[in-house]
mmCIF file of C-alpha atoms in Angstrom:
data_model
loop_
_atom_site.group_PDB
_atom_site.id
_atom_site.type_symbol
_atom_site.label_atom_id
_atom_site.label_comp_id
_atom_site.label_asym_id
_atom_site.label_seq_id
_atom_site.Cartn_x
_atom_site.Cartn_y
_atom_site.Cartn_z
ATOM 1 C CA UNK A 28 50.504 41.401 -11.242
ATOM 2 C CA UNK A 29 48.326 40.606 -9.163
ATOM 3 C CA UNK A 30 49.380 38.435 -5.522
ATOM 4 C CA UNK A 31 47.659 34.750 -4.200
ATOM 5 C CA UNK A 32 47.647 35.102 -0.591
ATOM 6 C CA UNK A 33 47.063 31.246 0.434
ATOM 7 C CA UNK A 34 45.790 31.084 3.960
ATOM 8 C CA UNK A 35 47.036 28.869 6.383
ATOM 9 C CA UNK A 36 43.760 27.194 6.297
ATOM 10 C CA UNK A 37 43.751 27.056 2.529
ATOM 11 C CA UNK A 38 47.516 24.961 2.816
ATOM 12 C CA UNK A 39 45.306 22.774 5.680
ATOM 13 C CA UNK A 40 43.194 21.190 2.931
ATOM 14 C CA UNK A 41 46.062 21.205 0.546
ATOM 15 C CA UNK A 42 47.103 18.883 2.975
ATOM 16 C CA UNK A 43 43.827 16.901 3.593
ATOM 17 C CA UNK A 44 43.020 16.685 -0.343
ATOM 18 C CA UNK A 45 47.339 14.752 -0.353
ATOM 19 C CA UNK A 46 45.892 13.139 3.048
ATOM 20 C CA UNK A 47 42.596 11.591 0.920
ATOM 21 C CA UNK A 48 43.818 10.611 -2.412
ATOM 22 C CA UNK A 49 46.326 8.536 -0.226
ATOM 23 C CA UNK A 50 43.224 6.774 1.971
ATOM 24 C CA UNK A 51 40.660 6.255 -1.312
ATOM 25 C CA UNK A 52 43.241 4.574 -3.379
ATOM 26 C CA UNK A 53 42.741 2.162 0.215
ATOM 27 C CA UNK A 54 39.560 1.464 -0.744
ATOM 28 C CA UNK A 55 38.949 4.503 2.440
ATOM 29 C CA UNK A 56 35.908 6.741 2.140
ATOM 30 C CA UNK A 57 36.349 10.266 3.097
ATOM 31 C CA UNK A 58 34.106 13.405 4.033
ATOM 32 C CA UNK A 59 36.529 16.778 3.612
ATOM 33 C CA UNK A 60 34.908 19.526 5.384
ATOM 34 C CA UNK A 61 36.082 23.402 4.890
ATOM 35 C CA UNK A 62 33.177 25.419 5.761
ATOM 36 C CA UNK A 63 33.963 29.494 5.836
ATOM 37 C CA UNK A 64 34.111 29.635 9.627
ATOM 38 C CA UNK A 65 35.930 27.202 10.547
ATOM 39 C CA UNK A 66 38.922 24.320 9.886
ATOM 40 C CA UNK A 67 39.482 22.233 7.478
ATOM 41 C CA UNK A 68 38.565 18.753 8.741
ATOM 42 C CA UNK A 69 37.860 15.273 6.773
ATOM 43 C CA UNK A 70 36.127 12.611 8.075
ATOM 44 C CA UNK A 71 37.478 9.291 7.513
ATOM 45 C CA UNK A 72 36.476 5.726 7.626
ATOM 46 C CA UNK A 73 37.879 1.654 7.060
ATOM 47 C CA UNK A 74 35.562 -0.328 5.997
ATOM 48 C CA UNK A 75 36.089 -3.120 6.528
ATOM 49 C CA UNK A 76 35.900 -1.541 10.258
ATOM 50 C CA UNK A 77 32.423 0.930 9.166
ATOM 51 C CA UNK A 78 31.742 1.777 12.652
ATOM 52 C CA UNK A 79 34.419 3.665 13.201
ATOM 53 C CA UNK A 80 35.483 6.990 12.277
ATOM 54 C CA UNK A 81 37.721 9.188 12.916
ATOM 55 C CA UNK A 82 38.126 12.703 12.700
ATOM 56 C CA UNK A 83 41.443 14.298 11.266
ATOM 57 C CA UNK A 84 42.507 18.241 10.633
ATOM 58 C CA UNK A 85 46.195 19.096 9.149
ATOM 59 C CA UNK A 86 47.472 21.941 11.330
ATOM 60 C CA UNK A 87 51.130 23.852 11.748
ATOM 61 C CA UNK A 88 53.722 21.966 14.902
ATOM 62 C CA UNK A 89 53.832 24.127 17.414
ATOM 63 C CA UNK A 90 57.245 24.223 17.100
ATOM 64 C CA UNK A 91 58.415 24.849 13.363
ATOM 65 C CA UNK A 92 56.664 26.075 9.993
ATOM 66 C CA UNK A 93 56.349 21.732 10.254
ATOM 67 C CA UNK A 94 52.427 20.793 9.232
ATOM 68 C CA UNK A 95 51.108 17.469 10.992
ATOM 69 C CA UNK A 96 47.607 15.664 10.653
ATOM 70 C CA UNK A 97 46.204 15.754 14.529
ATOM 71 C CA UNK A 98 43.239 12.841 15.308
ATOM 72 C CA UNK A 99 40.095 15.017 16.217
ATOM 73 C CA UNK A 100 41.259 14.446 19.819
ATOM 74 C CA UNK A 101 44.180 16.098 19.402
ATOM 75 C CA UNK A 102 46.845 13.363 19.716
ATOM 76 C CA UNK A 103 49.549 13.942 16.630
ATOM 77 C CA UNK A 104 49.384 10.911 14.431
ATOM 78 C CA UNK A 105 52.278 11.883 11.316
ATOM 79 C CA UNK A 106 53.786 14.737 8.900
ATOM 80 C CA UNK A 107 51.612 15.882 6.345
ATOM 81 C CA UNK A 108 54.577 14.905 3.990
ATOM 82 C CA UNK A 109 53.687 11.060 4.517
ATOM 83 C CA UNK A 110 50.042 11.043 3.774
ATOM 84 C CA UNK A 111 50.830 7.245 3.795
ATOM 85 C CA UNK A 112 51.810 7.147 6.651
ATOM 86 C CA UNK A 113 49.043 8.905 8.566
ATOM 87 C CA UNK A 114 47.299 6.385 6.552
ATOM 88 C CA UNK A 115 48.582 3.447 7.884
ATOM 89 C CA UNK A 116 48.547 4.506 11.467
ATOM 90 C CA UNK A 117 44.597 5.564 11.268
ATOM 91 C CA UNK A 118 44.307 3.112 10.385
ATOM 92 C CA UNK A 119 45.883 0.899 13.425
ATOM 93 C CA UNK A 120 43.563 3.375 15.490
ATOM 94 C CA UNK A 121 40.276 2.358 13.418
ATOM 95 C CA UNK A 122 40.711 -1.309 13.856
ATOM 96 C CA UNK A 123 41.378 -1.439 17.367
ATOM 97 C CA UNK A 124 38.933 0.399 18.014
ATOM 98 C CA UNK A 125 35.673 -1.034 15.566
ATOM 99 C CA UNK A 126 37.383 -4.158 16.718
ATOM 100 C CA UNK A 127 35.943 -3.365 20.340
#
């Protein structure tokens, strides 16, 4: 009998893939990177604001076992259990940034 160990990086990648599916269904471009020596991240861009893009990671919350999406600068976006809410929040931030 074999045992499969799933690392936190693998879990993070799975959450990013769910966010990627949500964003791509909305027409966004997403590039996911999961190099062996770094934490997985996604570079996301809304086609309505092509000059604005954002790095996103999925990480465990400081307290408890819950996971959330975070902006590249460390601010929490939304729980990983709700990729649609994360996509909505990303859209608002990128729209505000793209309008400047």
